[in-house]
PDB file of C-alpha atoms in Angstrom:
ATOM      1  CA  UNK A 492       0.000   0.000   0.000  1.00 44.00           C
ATOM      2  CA  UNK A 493       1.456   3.413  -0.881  1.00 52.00           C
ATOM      3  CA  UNK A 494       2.299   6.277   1.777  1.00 55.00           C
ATOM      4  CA  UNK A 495       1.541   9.056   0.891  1.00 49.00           C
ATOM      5  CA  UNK A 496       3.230  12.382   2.334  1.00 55.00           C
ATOM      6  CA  UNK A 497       1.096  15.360   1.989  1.00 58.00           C
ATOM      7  CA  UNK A 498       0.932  19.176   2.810  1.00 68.00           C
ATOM      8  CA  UNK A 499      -0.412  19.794   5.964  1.00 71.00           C
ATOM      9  CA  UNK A 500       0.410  23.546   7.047  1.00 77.00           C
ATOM     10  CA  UNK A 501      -2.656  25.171   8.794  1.00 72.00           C
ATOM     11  CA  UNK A 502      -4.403  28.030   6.768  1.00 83.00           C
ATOM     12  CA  UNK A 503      -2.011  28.108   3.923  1.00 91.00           C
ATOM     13  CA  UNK A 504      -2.742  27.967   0.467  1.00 95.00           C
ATOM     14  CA  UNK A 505      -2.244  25.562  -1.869  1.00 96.00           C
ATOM     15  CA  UNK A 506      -2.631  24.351  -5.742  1.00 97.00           C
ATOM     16  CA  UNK A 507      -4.937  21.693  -6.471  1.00 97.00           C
ATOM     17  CA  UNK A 508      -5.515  19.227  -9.441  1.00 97.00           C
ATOM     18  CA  UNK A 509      -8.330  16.667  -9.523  1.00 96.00           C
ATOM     19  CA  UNK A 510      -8.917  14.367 -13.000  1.00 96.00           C
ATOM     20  CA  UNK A 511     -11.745  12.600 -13.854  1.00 94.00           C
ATOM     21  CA  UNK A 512     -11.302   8.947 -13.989  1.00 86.00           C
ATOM     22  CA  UNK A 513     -10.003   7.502 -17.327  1.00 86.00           C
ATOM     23  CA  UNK A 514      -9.856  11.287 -18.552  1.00 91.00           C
ATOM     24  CA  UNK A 515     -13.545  11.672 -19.067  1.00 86.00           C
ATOM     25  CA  UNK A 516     -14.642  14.723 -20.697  1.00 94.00           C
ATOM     26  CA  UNK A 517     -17.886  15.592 -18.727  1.00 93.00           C
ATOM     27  CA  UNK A 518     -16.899  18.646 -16.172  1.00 96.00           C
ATOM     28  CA  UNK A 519     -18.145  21.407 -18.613  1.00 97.00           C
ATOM     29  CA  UNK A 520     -21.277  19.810 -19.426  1.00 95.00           C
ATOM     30  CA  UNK A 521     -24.020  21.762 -17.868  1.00 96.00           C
ATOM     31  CA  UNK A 522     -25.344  19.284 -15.445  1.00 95.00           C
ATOM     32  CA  UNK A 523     -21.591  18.495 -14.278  1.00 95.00           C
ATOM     33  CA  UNK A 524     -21.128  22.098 -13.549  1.00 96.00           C
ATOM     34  CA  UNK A 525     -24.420  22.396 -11.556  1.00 97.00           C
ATOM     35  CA  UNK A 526     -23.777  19.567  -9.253  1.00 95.00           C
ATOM     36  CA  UNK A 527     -20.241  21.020  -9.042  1.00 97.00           C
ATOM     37  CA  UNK A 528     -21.256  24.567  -7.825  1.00 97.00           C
ATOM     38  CA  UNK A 529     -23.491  22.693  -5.409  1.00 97.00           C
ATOM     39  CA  UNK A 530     -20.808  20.244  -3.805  1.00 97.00           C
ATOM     40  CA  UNK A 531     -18.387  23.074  -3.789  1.00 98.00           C
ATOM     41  CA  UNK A 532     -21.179  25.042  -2.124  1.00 98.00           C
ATOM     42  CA  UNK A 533     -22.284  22.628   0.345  1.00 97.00           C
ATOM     43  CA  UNK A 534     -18.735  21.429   1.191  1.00 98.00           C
ATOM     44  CA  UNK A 535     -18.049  25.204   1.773  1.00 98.00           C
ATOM     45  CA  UNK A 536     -20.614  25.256   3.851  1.00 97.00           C
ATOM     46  CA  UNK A 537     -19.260  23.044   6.331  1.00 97.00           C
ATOM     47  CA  UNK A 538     -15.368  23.347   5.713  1.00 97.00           C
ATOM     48  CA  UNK A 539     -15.148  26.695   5.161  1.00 97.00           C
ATOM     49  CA  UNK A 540     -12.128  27.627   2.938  1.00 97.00           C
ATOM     50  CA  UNK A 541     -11.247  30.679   0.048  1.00 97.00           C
ATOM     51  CA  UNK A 542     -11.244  29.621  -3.642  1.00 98.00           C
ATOM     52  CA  UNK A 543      -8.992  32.118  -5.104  1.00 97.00           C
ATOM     53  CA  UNK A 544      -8.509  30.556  -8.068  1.00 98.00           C
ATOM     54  CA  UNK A 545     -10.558  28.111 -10.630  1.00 97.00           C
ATOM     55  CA  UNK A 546     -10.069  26.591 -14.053  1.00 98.00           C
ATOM     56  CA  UNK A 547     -12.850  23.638 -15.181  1.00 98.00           C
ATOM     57  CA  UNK A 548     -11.483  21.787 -18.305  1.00 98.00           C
ATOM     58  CA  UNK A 549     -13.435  18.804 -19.578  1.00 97.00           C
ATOM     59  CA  UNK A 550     -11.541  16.513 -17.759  1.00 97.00           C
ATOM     60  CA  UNK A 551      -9.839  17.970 -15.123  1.00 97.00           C
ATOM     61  CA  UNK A 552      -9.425  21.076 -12.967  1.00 97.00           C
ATOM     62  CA  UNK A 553      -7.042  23.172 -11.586  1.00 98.00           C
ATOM     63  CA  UNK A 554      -7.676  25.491  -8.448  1.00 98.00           C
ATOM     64  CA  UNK A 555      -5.828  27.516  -5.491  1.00 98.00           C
ATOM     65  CA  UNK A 556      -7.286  27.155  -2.349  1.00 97.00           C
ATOM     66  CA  UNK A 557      -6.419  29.131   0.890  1.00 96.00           C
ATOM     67  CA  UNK A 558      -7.581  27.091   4.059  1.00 96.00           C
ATOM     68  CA  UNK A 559      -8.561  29.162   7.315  1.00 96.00           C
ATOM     69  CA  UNK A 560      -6.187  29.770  10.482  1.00 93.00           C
ATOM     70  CA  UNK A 561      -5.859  26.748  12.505  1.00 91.00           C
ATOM     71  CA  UNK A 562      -6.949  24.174   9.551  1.00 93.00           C
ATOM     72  CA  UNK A 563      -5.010  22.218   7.176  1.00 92.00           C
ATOM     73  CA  UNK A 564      -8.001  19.162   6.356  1.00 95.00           C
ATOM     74  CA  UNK A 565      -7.712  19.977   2.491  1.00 95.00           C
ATOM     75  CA  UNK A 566      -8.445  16.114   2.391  1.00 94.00           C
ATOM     76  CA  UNK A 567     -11.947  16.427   3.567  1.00 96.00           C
ATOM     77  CA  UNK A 568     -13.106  18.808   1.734  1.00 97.00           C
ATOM     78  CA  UNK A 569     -12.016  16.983  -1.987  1.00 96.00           C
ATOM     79  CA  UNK A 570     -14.022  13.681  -0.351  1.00 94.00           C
ATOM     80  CA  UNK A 571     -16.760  15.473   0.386  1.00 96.00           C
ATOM     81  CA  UNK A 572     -16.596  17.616  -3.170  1.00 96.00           C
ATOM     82  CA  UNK A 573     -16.305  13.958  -4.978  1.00 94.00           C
ATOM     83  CA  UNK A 574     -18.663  12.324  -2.624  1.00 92.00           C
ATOM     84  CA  UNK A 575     -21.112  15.049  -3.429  1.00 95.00           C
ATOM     85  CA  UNK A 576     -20.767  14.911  -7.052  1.00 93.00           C
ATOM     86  CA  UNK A 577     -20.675  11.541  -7.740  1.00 91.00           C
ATOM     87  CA  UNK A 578     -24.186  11.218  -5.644  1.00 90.00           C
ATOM     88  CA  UNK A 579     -25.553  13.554  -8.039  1.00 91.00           C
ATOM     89  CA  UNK A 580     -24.413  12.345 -10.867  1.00 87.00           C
ATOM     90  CA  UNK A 581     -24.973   8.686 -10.198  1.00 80.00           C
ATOM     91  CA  UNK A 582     -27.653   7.945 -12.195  1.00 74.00           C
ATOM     92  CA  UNK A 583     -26.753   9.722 -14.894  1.00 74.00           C
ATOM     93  CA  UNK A 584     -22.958   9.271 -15.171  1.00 66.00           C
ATOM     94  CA  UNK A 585     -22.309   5.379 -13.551  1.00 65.00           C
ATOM     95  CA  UNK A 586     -20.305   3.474 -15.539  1.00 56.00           C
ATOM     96  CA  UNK A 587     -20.488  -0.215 -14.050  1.00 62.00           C
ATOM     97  CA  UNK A 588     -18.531  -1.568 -16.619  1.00 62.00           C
ATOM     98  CA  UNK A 589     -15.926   0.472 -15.612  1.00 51.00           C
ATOM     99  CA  UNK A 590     -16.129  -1.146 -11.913  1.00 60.00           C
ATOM    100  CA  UNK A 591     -13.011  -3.010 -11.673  1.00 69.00           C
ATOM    101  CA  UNK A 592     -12.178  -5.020  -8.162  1.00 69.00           C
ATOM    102  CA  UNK A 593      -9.939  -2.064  -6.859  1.00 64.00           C
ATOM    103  CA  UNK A 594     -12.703   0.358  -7.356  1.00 55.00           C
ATOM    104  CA  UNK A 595     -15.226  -2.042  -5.709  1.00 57.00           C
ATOM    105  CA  UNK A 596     -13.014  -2.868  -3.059  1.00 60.00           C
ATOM    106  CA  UNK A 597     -12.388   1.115  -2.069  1.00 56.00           C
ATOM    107  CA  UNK A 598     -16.539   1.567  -2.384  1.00 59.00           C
ATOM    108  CA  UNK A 599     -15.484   4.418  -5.559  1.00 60.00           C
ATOM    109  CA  UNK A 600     -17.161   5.383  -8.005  1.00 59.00           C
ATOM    110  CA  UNK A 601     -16.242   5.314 -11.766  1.00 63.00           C
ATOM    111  CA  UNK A 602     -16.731   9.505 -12.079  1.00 82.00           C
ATOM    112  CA  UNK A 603     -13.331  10.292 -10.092  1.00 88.00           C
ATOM    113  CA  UNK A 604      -9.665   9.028 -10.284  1.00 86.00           C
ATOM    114  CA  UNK A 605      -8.970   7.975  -6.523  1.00 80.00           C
ATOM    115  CA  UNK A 606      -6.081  11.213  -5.405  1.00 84.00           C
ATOM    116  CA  UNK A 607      -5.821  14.110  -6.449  1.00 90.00           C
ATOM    117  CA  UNK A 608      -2.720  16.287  -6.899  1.00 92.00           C
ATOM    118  CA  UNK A 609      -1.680  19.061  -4.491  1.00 94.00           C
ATOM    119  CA  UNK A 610       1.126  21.537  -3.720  1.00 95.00           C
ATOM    120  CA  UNK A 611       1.713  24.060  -0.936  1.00 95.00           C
ATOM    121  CA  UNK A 612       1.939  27.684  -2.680  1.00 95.00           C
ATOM    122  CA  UNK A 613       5.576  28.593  -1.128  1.00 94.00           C
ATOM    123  CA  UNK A 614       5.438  32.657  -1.664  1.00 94.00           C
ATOM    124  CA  UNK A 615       3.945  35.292  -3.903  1.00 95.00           C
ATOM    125  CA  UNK A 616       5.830  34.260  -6.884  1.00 94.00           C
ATOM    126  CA  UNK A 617       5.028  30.989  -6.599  1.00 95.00           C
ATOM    127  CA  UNK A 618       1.364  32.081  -6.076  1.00 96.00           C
ATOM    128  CA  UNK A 619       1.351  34.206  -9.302  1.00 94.00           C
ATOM    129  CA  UNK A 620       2.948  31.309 -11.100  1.00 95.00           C
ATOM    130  CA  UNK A 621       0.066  29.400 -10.657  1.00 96.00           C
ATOM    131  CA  UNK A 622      -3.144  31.513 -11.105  1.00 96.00           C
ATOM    132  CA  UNK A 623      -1.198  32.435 -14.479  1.00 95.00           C
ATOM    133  CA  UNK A 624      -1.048  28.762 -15.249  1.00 95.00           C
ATOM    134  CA  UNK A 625      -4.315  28.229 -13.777  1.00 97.00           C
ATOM    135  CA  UNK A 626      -5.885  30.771 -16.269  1.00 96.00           C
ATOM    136  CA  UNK A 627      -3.618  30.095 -18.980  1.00 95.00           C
ATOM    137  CA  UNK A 628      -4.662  26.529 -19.153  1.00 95.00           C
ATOM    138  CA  UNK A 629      -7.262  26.023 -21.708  1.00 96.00           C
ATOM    139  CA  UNK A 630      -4.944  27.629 -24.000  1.00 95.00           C
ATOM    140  CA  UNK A 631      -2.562  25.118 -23.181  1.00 93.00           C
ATOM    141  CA  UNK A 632      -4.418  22.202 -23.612  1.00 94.00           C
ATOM    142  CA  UNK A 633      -5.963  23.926 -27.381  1.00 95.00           C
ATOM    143  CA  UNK A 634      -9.826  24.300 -26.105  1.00 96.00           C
ATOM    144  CA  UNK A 635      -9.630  28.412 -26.780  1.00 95.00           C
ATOM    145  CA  UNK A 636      -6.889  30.824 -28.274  1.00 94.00           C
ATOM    146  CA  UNK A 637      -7.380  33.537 -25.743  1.00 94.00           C
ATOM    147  CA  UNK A 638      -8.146  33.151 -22.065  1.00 96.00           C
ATOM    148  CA  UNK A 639     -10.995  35.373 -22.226  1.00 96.00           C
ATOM    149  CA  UNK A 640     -12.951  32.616 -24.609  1.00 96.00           C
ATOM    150  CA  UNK A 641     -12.832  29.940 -21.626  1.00 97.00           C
ATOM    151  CA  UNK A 642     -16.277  30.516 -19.540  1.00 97.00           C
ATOM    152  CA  UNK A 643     -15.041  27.634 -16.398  1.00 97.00           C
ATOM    153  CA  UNK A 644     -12.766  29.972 -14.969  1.00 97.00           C
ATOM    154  CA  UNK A 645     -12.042  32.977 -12.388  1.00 97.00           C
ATOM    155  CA  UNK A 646     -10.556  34.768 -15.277  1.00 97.00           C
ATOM    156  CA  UNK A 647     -13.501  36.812 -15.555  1.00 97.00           C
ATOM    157  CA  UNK A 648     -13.517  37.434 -12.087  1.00 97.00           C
ATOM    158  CA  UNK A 649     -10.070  38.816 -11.916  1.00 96.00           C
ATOM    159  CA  UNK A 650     -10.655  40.540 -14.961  1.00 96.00           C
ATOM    160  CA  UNK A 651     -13.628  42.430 -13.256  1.00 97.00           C
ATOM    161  CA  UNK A 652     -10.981  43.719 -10.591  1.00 96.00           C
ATOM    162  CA  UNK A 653      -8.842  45.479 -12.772  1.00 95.00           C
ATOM    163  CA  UNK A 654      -5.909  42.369 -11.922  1.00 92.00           C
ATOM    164  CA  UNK A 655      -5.951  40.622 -15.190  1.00 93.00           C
ATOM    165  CA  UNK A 656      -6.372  42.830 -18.823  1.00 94.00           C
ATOM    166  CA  UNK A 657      -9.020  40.804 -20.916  1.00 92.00           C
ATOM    167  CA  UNK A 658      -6.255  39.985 -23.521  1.00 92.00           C
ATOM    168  CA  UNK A 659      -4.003  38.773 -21.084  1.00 93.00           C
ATOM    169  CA  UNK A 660      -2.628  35.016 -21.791  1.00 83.00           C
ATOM    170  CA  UNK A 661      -2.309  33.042 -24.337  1.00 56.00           C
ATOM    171  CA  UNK A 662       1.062  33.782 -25.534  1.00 53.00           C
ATOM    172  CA  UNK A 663       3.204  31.227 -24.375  1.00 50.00           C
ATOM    173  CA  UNK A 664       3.307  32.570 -20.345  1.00 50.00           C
ATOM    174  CA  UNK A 665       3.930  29.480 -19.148  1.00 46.00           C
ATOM    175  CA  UNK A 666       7.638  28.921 -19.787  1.00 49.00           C
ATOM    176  CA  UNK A 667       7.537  26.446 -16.673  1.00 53.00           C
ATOM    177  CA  UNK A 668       8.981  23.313 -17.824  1.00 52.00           C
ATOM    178  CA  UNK A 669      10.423  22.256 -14.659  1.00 53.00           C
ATOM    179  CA  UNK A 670       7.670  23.196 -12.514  1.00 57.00           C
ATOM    180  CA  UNK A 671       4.803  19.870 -12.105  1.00 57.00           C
ATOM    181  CA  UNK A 672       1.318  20.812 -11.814  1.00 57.00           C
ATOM    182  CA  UNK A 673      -0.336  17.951 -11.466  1.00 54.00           C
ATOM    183  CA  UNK A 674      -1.316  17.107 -14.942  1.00 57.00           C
TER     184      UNK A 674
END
């Protein structure tokens, strides 16, 4: 069985990324990103923590999450997210064909691969780093040519403050090659 060693600083902030299981493309379909918002919601509810930053591809996201003083279950809060989702989705997204003994034997579903990725955001650098990747990354991946196209992200939100121009990205920002995020 592996170990594995994670992040566990209280009210830090870290980078996130969660993939659907056998790279299935249904996050951006409309009733994915309804019972998203509403296991994010609920789970926020409960766990309180800051999203500061969000990109939904098809299948995967990317997101930068600041945890409050004192707490540093980051764990709990992606179970509860997945656990949420998947119950929502169960009728309409179970594969049981895709049910092989390992899945059975850890109760998963077939919506979710079983981890997810994350990193502790070291400084502001760092942080900047990532929300550029973050927002960068539909480009990336060849969904849009500008950033501004992508609708599953806090882009717009950032934009709206004045932080990001609207034709910001796109242009080969990410010049990262060392750096893993996850994907």
């Amino acid at each position: 069985m592996s170990n594995y060693c994670r992040a566990d600083a209280p009210g830090a902030c870290y980078f996130f990324t969660v993939v659907t299981f056998r790279r299935w493309n249904i996050l951006t379909d409309d009733d994915s990103c309804v019972w998203l918002r509403n296991a994010l919601s609920n789970t926020r509810k409960r766990y309180p923590f800051t999203i500061d930053a969000w990109i939904l591809l098809p299948d995967h996201l990317h997101c930068i999450w600041t945890l409050p003083e004192n707490d540093n279950d980051f764990s709990v809060r992606w179970n509860g997210i997945k656990r949420q989702f998947t119950k929502s989705a169960k009728d309409s997204l179970h594969k049981p064909e895709w049910l092989n003994a390992s899945k059975q034997k850890h109760r998963e579903g077939t919506i979710w691969q079983r981890r997810f990725w994350e990193y502790q955001i070291r400084d502001k650098n760092d942080y900047q780093r990532h929300m550029n990747y973050i927002h960068d990354n539909p480009v990336k991946h060849g969904l849009v040519k500008a950033v501004s196209e992508w609708p599953y992200s806090t882009f717009h939100r950032y934009v709206n403050q004045g932080i990001y121009p609207t034709n910001w990205g796109g242009n080969k920002l990410i010049q990262d090659d060392d750096m893993d995020y996850g994907e």
